[in-house]
Amino acid sequence: MSISTNYLSGIMPDSGQNDEKISAHVAIVGSGPTGCFAALAMLKCIPEVRITVFEARPAPYGLLRYGVAPDHQGMKNVTRQFERLFGSNQVEFVGNVRIGQDLPFEVLQENFDFVVIATGLPSERALPVPVHPGAKIWGASQLLRYLNADPDSDLRTKETVELGDSVLIIGSGNVAMDVARLLAKSDEGFDGSDVDDAAREALAPSKITRITLLSRSPYEQVRWDPSMFKELCSIPGVEVYLDGRRSTERTDTFSGPTRHQRLRVEVFFNQKLREIDLQEDNAYANQITVRTQNGTSDAHLSAESPKTSFRASAVITAIGFEERRIGFGEVPADNVFRAGGCATGRLGNLAENRALAKQTAQLVAAKVGKQSKLTGLAGVAPFLAQTPVSFSDWKAIDEAEVTRARPGRIRQKFTSWSEMSDVVAQTRS
Ligand SMILES: Cc1cc2nc3c(=O)[nH]c(=O)nc-3n(C[C@H](O)[C@H](O)[C@H](O)COP(=O)(O)OP(=O)(O)OC[C@H]3O[C@@H](n4cnc5c(N)ncnc54)[C@H](O)[C@@H]3O)c2cc1C
């Protein structure tokens, strides 16, 4: 990802006027929810702290902007708290600076009293079975990034992303529910959202007649929230079947036009994935075959366990995220902390990451002395090869996205970094 910034004026690091009062300079790497929650907690528990939040992308908020479902705006509203955070004169947003690439981690360590790494968990877990290289298989967050208008989404560069008539989702947690719901809803279901309409159109969800979810666990241990399941069942025109039996779960959450094609959503439990292949039968050209074995646990599976084959035109995996080497901050040090998914190896939800961020803030607070001898952001500014995106730059991008929203949408996100760069340049000129 790159944004042209050579014409952008610099952000204003702490002027140093009140340096004698500063207790600690803290750098946070990553402006996702965990980094922002950590900054909020530190403002409360560390008097006279100065915090700089470094973000690799020009836009803040991590998966809150590019992962969380675009029709769940209530969840995204937590950004209002974060806006107030960046309004504080104790906190600076430094966007478009990837630590370890645009700025060496060691420079942060030398200039800040403490560094908190909150880079999340960016890699989707790979399927642990043989997969045909020609099969159309995407990760759930790949799909969500596309629908959330992420400029770095690789789906935007593909010739065709149409999903076909039958989508199979591997997994049965809340992210799997998000995928099923987003593909099941008709256009009206996105009123008040900031979905990327061009991406939705390219995926052609209205042509889908069947969505199948494969759950590894039995029904009793399913990981979706009941409210998420209810929401899916309440979409007009959608019929949900659990192991072949029609679900009676319905609420009045949605009313309005039924999608023009009826959609059957089937969930199968106790499905141990074995293989993903392309159907060789010419009648089903480009159809994917997903083979499973049925059993409640590995201990109960044998060569004789019943096998099932599912057919689909596209497969979406929603089986979680895994740790990947961040490439810096690996050596234990007294002044370096990790928070959120990059510390626990589990992405977690917002509430969990808020709690983890608070714990990290308290660990930092316990080590803060009376007065910092370092210079924080002012000390690293000379090392920045490119001019960062400040929070007021981001607010200009934000405002432009809201202004250009089409009817029924709350914003239309820019799908390229260069468009954002243009807005910033215009605002500054
Ligand atoms: C599809 C999907 C749907 C979800 N829906 C919900 C939901 O409905 N409710 C809920 O509670 N949770 C939901 N979650 C989980 C939620 O998104 C996470 O709990 C949260 O985003 C984790 O926050 P984080 O800050 O740890 O990581 P992220 O949100 O991933 O943020 C990490 C940030 O660090 C930045 N970064 C990475 N490396 C560097 C570097 N070297 N230098 C500078 N910056 C860097 C990244 O650009 C990013 O902005 C969902 C997750 C997904 C994937």
PDB file of N, CA and C in Angstrom, residues 74-146:
ATOM      1  N   GLY A  74     -23.913  -0.177  14.413  1.00  0.00           N
ATOM      2  CA  GLY A  74     -23.927   0.027  15.870  1.00  0.00           C
ATOM      3  C   GLY A  74     -22.572  -0.337  16.452  1.00  0.00           C
ATOM      4  N   MET A  75     -21.993  -1.430  15.949  1.00  0.00           N
ATOM      5  CA  MET A  75     -20.686  -1.902  16.417  1.00  0.00           C
ATOM      6  C   MET A  75     -19.604  -0.881  16.062  1.00  0.00           C
ATOM      7  N   LYS A  76     -19.741  -0.314  14.862  1.00  0.00           N
ATOM      8  CA  LYS A  76     -18.702   0.608  14.378  1.00  0.00           C
ATOM      9  C   LYS A  76     -18.767   1.965  15.092  1.00  0.00           C
ATOM     10  N   ASN A  77     -19.901   2.219  15.777  1.00  0.00           N
ATOM     11  CA  ASN A  77     -20.063   3.522  16.434  1.00  0.00           C
ATOM     12  C   ASN A  77     -19.061   3.782  17.550  1.00  0.00           C
ATOM     13  N   VAL A  78     -18.343   2.731  17.954  1.00  0.00           N
ATOM     14  CA  VAL A  78     -17.331   2.916  18.991  1.00  0.00           C
ATOM     15  C   VAL A  78     -16.256   3.903  18.507  1.00  0.00           C
ATOM     16  N   THR A  79     -16.188   4.121  17.192  1.00  0.00           N
ATOM     17  CA  THR A  79     -15.193   5.076  16.670  1.00  0.00           C
ATOM     18  C   THR A  79     -15.438   6.485  17.218  1.00  0.00           C
ATOM     19  N   ARG A  80     -16.676   6.760  17.674  1.00  0.00           N
ATOM     20  CA  ARG A  80     -16.932   8.107  18.235  1.00  0.00           C
ATOM     21  C   ARG A  80     -16.077   8.345  19.474  1.00  0.00           C
ATOM     22  N   GLN A  81     -15.932   7.282  20.285  1.00  0.00           N
ATOM     23  CA  GLN A  81     -15.039   7.389  21.463  1.00  0.00           C
ATOM     24  C   GLN A  81     -13.616   7.668  21.007  1.00  0.00           C
ATOM     25  N   PHE A  82     -13.217   6.981  19.930  1.00  0.00           N
ATOM     26  CA  PHE A  82     -11.834   7.114  19.462  1.00  0.00           C
ATOM     27  C   PHE A  82     -11.597   8.510  18.867  1.00  0.00           C
ATOM     28  N   GLU A  83     -12.637   9.084  18.266  1.00  0.00           N
ATOM     29  CA  GLU A  83     -12.480  10.450  17.742  1.00  0.00           C
ATOM     30  C   GLU A  83     -12.204  11.418  18.878  1.00  0.00           C
ATOM     31  N   ARG A  84     -12.911  11.224  19.994  1.00  0.00           N
ATOM     32  CA  ARG A  84     -12.668  12.101  21.151  1.00  0.00           C
ATOM     33  C   ARG A  84     -11.245  11.894  21.664  1.00  0.00           C
ATOM     34  N   LEU A  85     -10.787  10.636  21.601  1.00  0.00           N
ATOM     35  CA  LEU A  85      -9.420  10.322  22.036  1.00  0.00           C
ATOM     36  C   LEU A  85      -8.412  11.152  21.243  1.00  0.00           C
ATOM     37  N   PHE A  86      -8.558  11.141  19.911  1.00  0.00           N
ATOM     38  CA  PHE A  86      -7.580  11.843  19.077  1.00  0.00           C
ATOM     39  C   PHE A  86      -7.776  13.362  19.126  1.00  0.00           C
ATOM     40  N   GLY A  87      -8.889  13.788  19.722  1.00  0.00           N
ATOM     41  CA  GLY A  87      -9.091  15.224  19.933  1.00  0.00           C
ATOM     42  C   GLY A  87      -8.284  15.729  21.120  1.00  0.00           C
ATOM     43  N   SER A  88      -7.788  14.818  21.943  1.00  0.00           N
ATOM     44  CA  SER A  88      -7.022  15.219  23.129  1.00  0.00           C
ATOM     45  C   SER A  88      -5.649  15.741  22.712  1.00  0.00           C
ATOM     46  N   ASN A  89      -5.174  16.793  23.399  1.00  0.00           N
ATOM     47  CA  ASN A  89      -3.839  17.295  23.046  1.00  0.00           C
ATOM     48  C   ASN A  89      -2.727  16.420  23.627  1.00  0.00           C
ATOM     49  N   GLN A  90      -3.117  15.328  24.276  1.00  0.00           N
ATOM     50  CA  GLN A  90      -2.102  14.384  24.772  1.00  0.00           C
ATOM     51  C   GLN A  90      -1.894  13.217  23.800  1.00  0.00           C
ATOM     52  N   VAL A  91      -2.715  13.182  22.731  1.00  0.00           N
ATOM     53  CA  VAL A  91      -2.666  12.018  21.829  1.00  0.00           C
ATOM     54  C   VAL A  91      -2.467  12.477  20.386  1.00  0.00           C
ATOM     55  N   GLU A  92      -1.589  11.798  19.683  1.00  0.00           N
ATOM     56  CA  GLU A  92      -1.313  12.123  18.278  1.00  0.00           C
ATOM     57  C   GLU A  92      -1.546  10.883  17.417  1.00  0.00           C
ATOM     58  N   PHE A  93      -2.204  11.063  16.262  1.00  0.00           N
ATOM     59  CA  PHE A  93      -2.350   9.967  15.288  1.00  0.00           C
ATOM     60  C   PHE A  93      -1.310  10.171  14.191  1.00  0.00           C
ATOM     61  N   VAL A  94      -0.528   9.142  13.926  1.00  0.00           N
ATOM     62  CA  VAL A  94       0.488   9.225  12.870  1.00  0.00           C
ATOM     63  C   VAL A  94       0.191   8.106  11.879  1.00  0.00           C
ATOM     64  N   GLY A  95      -0.602   8.446  10.856  1.00  0.00           N
ATOM     65  CA  GLY A  95      -1.044   7.437   9.890  1.00  0.00           C
ATOM     66  C   GLY A  95      -0.090   7.305   8.724  1.00  0.00           C
ATOM     67  N   ASN A  96      -0.244   6.191   8.005  1.00  0.00           N
ATOM     68  CA  ASN A  96       0.565   5.933   6.807  1.00  0.00           C
ATOM     69  C   ASN A  96       2.033   5.678   7.150  1.00  0.00           C
ATOM     70  N   VAL A  97       2.268   5.203   8.357  1.00  0.00           N
ATOM     71  CA  VAL A  97       3.637   4.869   8.778  1.00  0.00           C
ATOM     72  C   VAL A  97       3.634   3.432   9.301  1.00  0.00           C
ATOM     73  N   ARG A  98       4.223   2.539   8.529  1.00  0.00           N
ATOM     74  CA  ARG A  98       4.295   1.137   8.954  1.00  0.00           C
ATOM     75  C   ARG A  98       5.578   0.942   9.754  1.00  0.00           C
ATOM     76  N   ILE A  99       5.405   0.633  11.020  1.00  0.00           N
ATOM     77  CA  ILE A  99       6.581   0.403  11.871  1.00  0.00           C
ATOM     78  C   ILE A  99       7.284  -0.867  11.380  1.00  0.00           C
ATOM     79  N   GLY A 100       8.599  -0.805  11.335  1.00  0.00           N
ATOM     80  CA  GLY A 100       9.369  -1.944  10.836  1.00  0.00           C
ATOM     81  C   GLY A 100       9.675  -1.800   9.358  1.00  0.00           C
ATOM     82  N   GLN A 101       8.988  -0.869   8.713  1.00  0.00           N
ATOM     83  CA  GLN A 101       9.220  -0.644   7.283  1.00  0.00           C
ATOM     84  C   GLN A 101       9.505   0.843   7.036  1.00  0.00           C
ATOM     85  N   ASP A 102       8.560   1.706   7.430  1.00  0.00           N
ATOM     86  CA  ASP A 102       8.758   3.150   7.249  1.00  0.00           C
ATOM     87  C   ASP A 102       9.541   3.754   8.410  1.00  0.00           C
ATOM     88  N   LEU A 103       9.515   3.087   9.527  1.00  0.00           N
ATOM     89  CA  LEU A 103      10.225   3.577  10.715  1.00  0.00           C
ATOM     90  C   LEU A 103      10.727   2.365  11.505  1.00  0.00           C
ATOM     91  N   PRO A 104      12.047   2.274  11.719  1.00  0.00           N
ATOM     92  CA  PRO A 104      12.561   1.101  12.449  1.00  0.00           C
ATOM     93  C   PRO A 104      12.012   1.057  13.874  1.00  0.00           C
ATOM     94  N   PHE A 105      11.687  -0.141  14.311  1.00  0.00           N
ATOM     95  CA  PHE A 105      11.139  -0.318  15.656  1.00  0.00           C
ATOM     96  C   PHE A 105      12.121   0.196  16.713  1.00  0.00           C
ATOM     97  N   GLU A 106      13.413   0.000  16.462  1.00  0.00           N
ATOM     98  CA  GLU A 106      14.432   0.399  17.442  1.00  0.00           C
ATOM     99  C   GLU A 106      14.387   1.911  17.694  1.00  0.00           C
ATOM    100  N   VAL A 107      14.030   2.674  16.652  1.00  0.00           N
ATOM    101  CA  VAL A 107      13.954   4.135  16.813  1.00  0.00           C
ATOM    102  C   VAL A 107      12.820   4.486  17.783  1.00  0.00           C
ATOM    103  N   LEU A 108      11.723   3.726  17.700  1.00  0.00           N
ATOM    104  CA  LEU A 108      10.624   3.945  18.658  1.00  0.00           C
ATOM    105  C   LEU A 108      11.111   3.663  20.074  1.00  0.00           C
ATOM    106  N   GLN A 109      11.775   2.524  20.210  1.00  0.00           N
ATOM    107  CA  GLN A 109      12.241   2.116  21.544  1.00  0.00           C
ATOM    108  C   GLN A 109      13.185   3.152  22.158  1.00  0.00           C
ATOM    109  N   GLU A 110      13.997   3.769  21.290  1.00  0.00           N
ATOM    110  CA  GLU A 110      14.976   4.738  21.810  1.00  0.00           C
ATOM    111  C   GLU A 110      14.323   6.061  22.212  1.00  0.00           C
ATOM    112  N   ASN A 111      13.225   6.420  21.542  1.00  0.00           N
ATOM    113  CA  ASN A 111      12.648   7.752  21.756  1.00  0.00           C
ATOM    114  C   ASN A 111      11.399   7.780  22.634  1.00  0.00           C
ATOM    115  N   PHE A 112      10.832   6.607  22.874  1.00  0.00           N
ATOM    116  CA  PHE A 112       9.637   6.539  23.723  1.00  0.00           C
ATOM    117  C   PHE A 112       9.964   5.744  24.982  1.00  0.00           C
ATOM    118  N   ASP A 113       9.348   6.131  26.077  1.00  0.00           N
ATOM    119  CA  ASP A 113       9.579   5.395  27.329  1.00  0.00           C
ATOM    120  C   ASP A 113       8.987   3.989  27.234  1.00  0.00           C
ATOM    121  N   PHE A 114       7.837   3.898  26.538  1.00  0.00           N
ATOM    122  CA  PHE A 114       7.167   2.591  26.409  1.00  0.00           C
ATOM    123  C   PHE A 114       6.609   2.437  24.998  1.00  0.00           C
ATOM    124  N   VAL A 115       6.625   1.195  24.517  1.00  0.00           N
ATOM    125  CA  VAL A 115       6.011   0.897  23.222  1.00  0.00           C
ATOM    126  C   VAL A 115       4.981  -0.215  23.434  1.00  0.00           C
ATOM    127  N   VAL A 116       3.763   0.017  22.945  1.00  0.00           N
ATOM    128  CA  VAL A 116       2.713  -1.012  23.026  1.00  0.00           C
ATOM    129  C   VAL A 116       2.414  -1.481  21.605  1.00  0.00           C
ATOM    130  N   ILE A 117       2.603  -2.764  21.361  1.00  0.00           N
ATOM    131  CA  ILE A 117       2.325  -3.317  20.027  1.00  0.00           C
ATOM    132  C   ILE A 117       0.887  -3.840  20.016  1.00  0.00           C
ATOM    133  N   ALA A 118       0.082  -3.299  19.107  1.00  0.00           N
ATOM    134  CA  ALA A 118      -1.341  -3.699  19.013  1.00  0.00           C
ATOM    135  C   ALA A 118      -1.686  -3.878  17.537  1.00  0.00           C
ATOM    136  N   THR A 119      -0.973  -4.809  16.902  1.00  0.00           N
ATOM    137  CA  THR A 119      -1.104  -4.959  15.448  1.00  0.00           C
ATOM    138  C   THR A 119      -2.137  -6.004  15.040  1.00  0.00           C
ATOM    139  N   GLY A 120      -2.883  -6.543  15.995  1.00  0.00           N
ATOM    140  CA  GLY A 120      -3.958  -7.484  15.657  1.00  0.00           C
ATOM    141  C   GLY A 120      -3.417  -8.822  15.191  1.00  0.00           C
ATOM    142  N   LEU A 121      -4.244  -9.520  14.454  1.00  0.00           N
ATOM    143  CA  LEU A 121      -3.905 -10.871  13.982  1.00  0.00           C
ATOM    144  C   LEU A 121      -4.328 -10.947  12.518  1.00  0.00           C
ATOM    145  N   PRO A 122      -3.451 -10.537  11.604  1.00  0.00           N
ATOM    146  CA  PRO A 122      -3.917 -10.328  10.230  1.00  0.00           C
ATOM    147  C   PRO A 122      -4.091 -11.576   9.368  1.00  0.00           C
ATOM    148  N   SER A 123      -3.568 -12.745   9.789  1.00  0.00           N
ATOM    149  CA  SER A 123      -3.599 -13.896   8.873  1.00  0.00           C
ATOM    150  C   SER A 123      -4.734 -14.854   9.171  1.00  0.00           C
ATOM    151  N   GLU A 124      -5.516 -15.169   8.138  1.00  0.00           N
ATOM    152  CA  GLU A 124      -6.585 -16.154   8.332  1.00  0.00           C
ATOM    153  C   GLU A 124      -5.964 -17.542   8.410  1.00  0.00           C
ATOM    154  N   ARG A 125      -6.552 -18.377   9.243  1.00  0.00           N
ATOM    155  CA  ARG A 125      -6.042 -19.743   9.402  1.00  0.00           C
ATOM    156  C   ARG A 125      -6.208 -20.507   8.083  1.00  0.00           C
ATOM    157  N   ALA A 126      -5.164 -21.240   7.702  1.00  0.00           N
ATOM    158  CA  ALA A 126      -5.239 -22.005   6.447  1.00  0.00           C
ATOM    159  C   ALA A 126      -6.028 -23.292   6.684  1.00  0.00           C
ATOM    160  N   LEU A 127      -6.682 -23.795   5.638  1.00  0.00           N
ATOM    161  CA  LEU A 127      -7.434 -25.045   5.771  1.00  0.00           C
ATOM    162  C   LEU A 127      -6.462 -26.206   5.965  1.00  0.00           C
ATOM    163  N   PRO A 128      -6.747 -27.085   6.919  1.00  0.00           N
ATOM    164  CA  PRO A 128      -5.797 -28.164   7.217  1.00  0.00           C
ATOM    165  C   PRO A 128      -6.024 -29.411   6.356  1.00  0.00           C
ATOM    166  N   VAL A 129      -6.542 -29.236   5.146  1.00  0.00           N
ATOM    167  CA  VAL A 129      -6.845 -30.394   4.280  1.00  0.00           C
ATOM    168  C   VAL A 129      -6.361 -30.093   2.864  1.00  0.00           C
ATOM    169  N   PRO A 130      -6.223 -31.125   2.026  1.00  0.00           N
ATOM    170  CA  PRO A 130      -5.840 -30.860   0.632  1.00  0.00           C
ATOM    171  C   PRO A 130      -6.904 -30.021  -0.078  1.00  0.00           C
ATOM    172  N   VAL A 131      -6.441 -29.011  -0.804  1.00  0.00           N
ATOM    173  CA  VAL A 131      -7.366 -28.104  -1.501  1.00  0.00           C
ATOM    174  C   VAL A 131      -6.939 -28.017  -2.965  1.00  0.00           C
ATOM    175  N   HIS A 132      -7.869 -28.212  -3.881  1.00  0.00           N
ATOM    176  CA  HIS A 132      -7.554 -28.097  -5.307  1.00  0.00           C
ATOM    177  C   HIS A 132      -7.170 -26.644  -5.616  1.00  0.00           C
ATOM    178  N   PRO A 133      -6.020 -26.428  -6.283  1.00  0.00           N
ATOM    179  CA  PRO A 133      -5.567 -25.041  -6.502  1.00  0.00           C
ATOM    180  C   PRO A 133      -6.521 -24.220  -7.370  1.00  0.00           C
ATOM    181  N   GLY A 134      -7.371 -24.887  -8.155  1.00  0.00           N
ATOM    182  CA  GLY A 134      -8.279 -24.135  -9.028  1.00  0.00           C
ATOM    183  C   GLY A 134      -9.594 -23.756  -8.365  1.00  0.00           C
ATOM    184  N   ALA A 135      -9.821 -24.222  -7.138  1.00  0.00           N
ATOM    185  CA  ALA A 135     -11.117 -23.969  -6.487  1.00  0.00           C
ATOM    186  C   ALA A 135     -11.212 -22.522  -6.010  1.00  0.00           C
ATOM    187  N   LYS A 136     -12.407 -21.934  -6.163  1.00  0.00           N
ATOM    188  CA  LYS A 136     -12.611 -20.543  -5.727  1.00  0.00           C
ATOM    189  C   LYS A 136     -12.852 -20.542  -4.218  1.00  0.00           C
ATOM    190  N   ILE A 137     -11.789 -20.290  -3.471  1.00  0.00           N
ATOM    191  CA  ILE A 137     -11.891 -20.305  -2.005  1.00  0.00           C
ATOM    192  C   ILE A 137     -11.302 -19.016  -1.459  1.00  0.00           C
ATOM    193  N   TRP A 138     -12.096 -18.301  -0.698  1.00  0.00           N
ATOM    194  CA  TRP A 138     -11.603 -17.068  -0.081  1.00  0.00           C
ATOM    195  C   TRP A 138     -11.809 -17.144   1.427  1.00  0.00           C
ATOM    196  N   GLY A 139     -11.011 -16.370   2.128  1.00  0.00           N
ATOM    197  CA  GLY A 139     -11.220 -16.243   3.563  1.00  0.00           C
ATOM    198  C   GLY A 139     -12.336 -15.240   3.831  1.00  0.00           C
ATOM    199  N   ALA A 140     -12.994 -15.404   4.986  1.00  0.00           N
ATOM    200  CA  ALA A 140     -14.100 -14.501   5.332  1.00  0.00           C
ATOM    201  C   ALA A 140     -13.624 -13.054   5.409  1.00  0.00           C
ATOM    202  N   SER A 141     -12.437 -12.830   5.978  1.00  0.00           N
ATOM    203  CA  SER A 141     -12.022 -11.430   6.121  1.00  0.00           C
ATOM    204  C   SER A 141     -11.626 -10.854   4.759  1.00  0.00           C
ATOM    205  N   GLN A 142     -11.204 -11.731   3.825  1.00  0.00           N
ATOM    206  CA  GLN A 142     -10.947 -11.282   2.447  1.00  0.00           C
ATOM    207  C   GLN A 142     -12.258 -10.734   1.849  1.00  0.00           C
ATOM    208  N   LEU A 143     -13.341 -11.485   2.076  1.00  0.00           N
ATOM    209  CA  LEU A 143     -14.651 -11.062   1.560  1.00  0.00           C
ATOM    210  C   LEU A 143     -15.133  -9.794   2.267  1.00  0.00           C
ATOM    211  N   LEU A 144     -14.943  -9.776   3.602  1.00  0.00           N
ATOM    212  CA  LEU A 144     -15.401  -8.612   4.376  1.00  0.00           C
ATOM    213  C   LEU A 144     -14.603  -7.362   4.021  1.00  0.00           C
ATOM    214  N   ARG A 145     -13.305  -7.518   3.770  1.00  0.00           N
ATOM    215  CA  ARG A 145     -12.483  -6.369   3.368  1.00  0.00           C
ATOM    216  C   ARG A 145     -12.998  -5.802   2.045  1.00  0.00           C
ATOM    217  N   TYR A 146     -13.385  -6.695   1.159  1.00  0.00           N
ATOM    218  CA  TYR A 146     -13.897  -6.269  -0.149  1.00  0.00           C
ATOM    219  C   TYR A 146     -15.203  -5.491   0.024  1.00  0.00           C
TER     220      TYR A 146
END
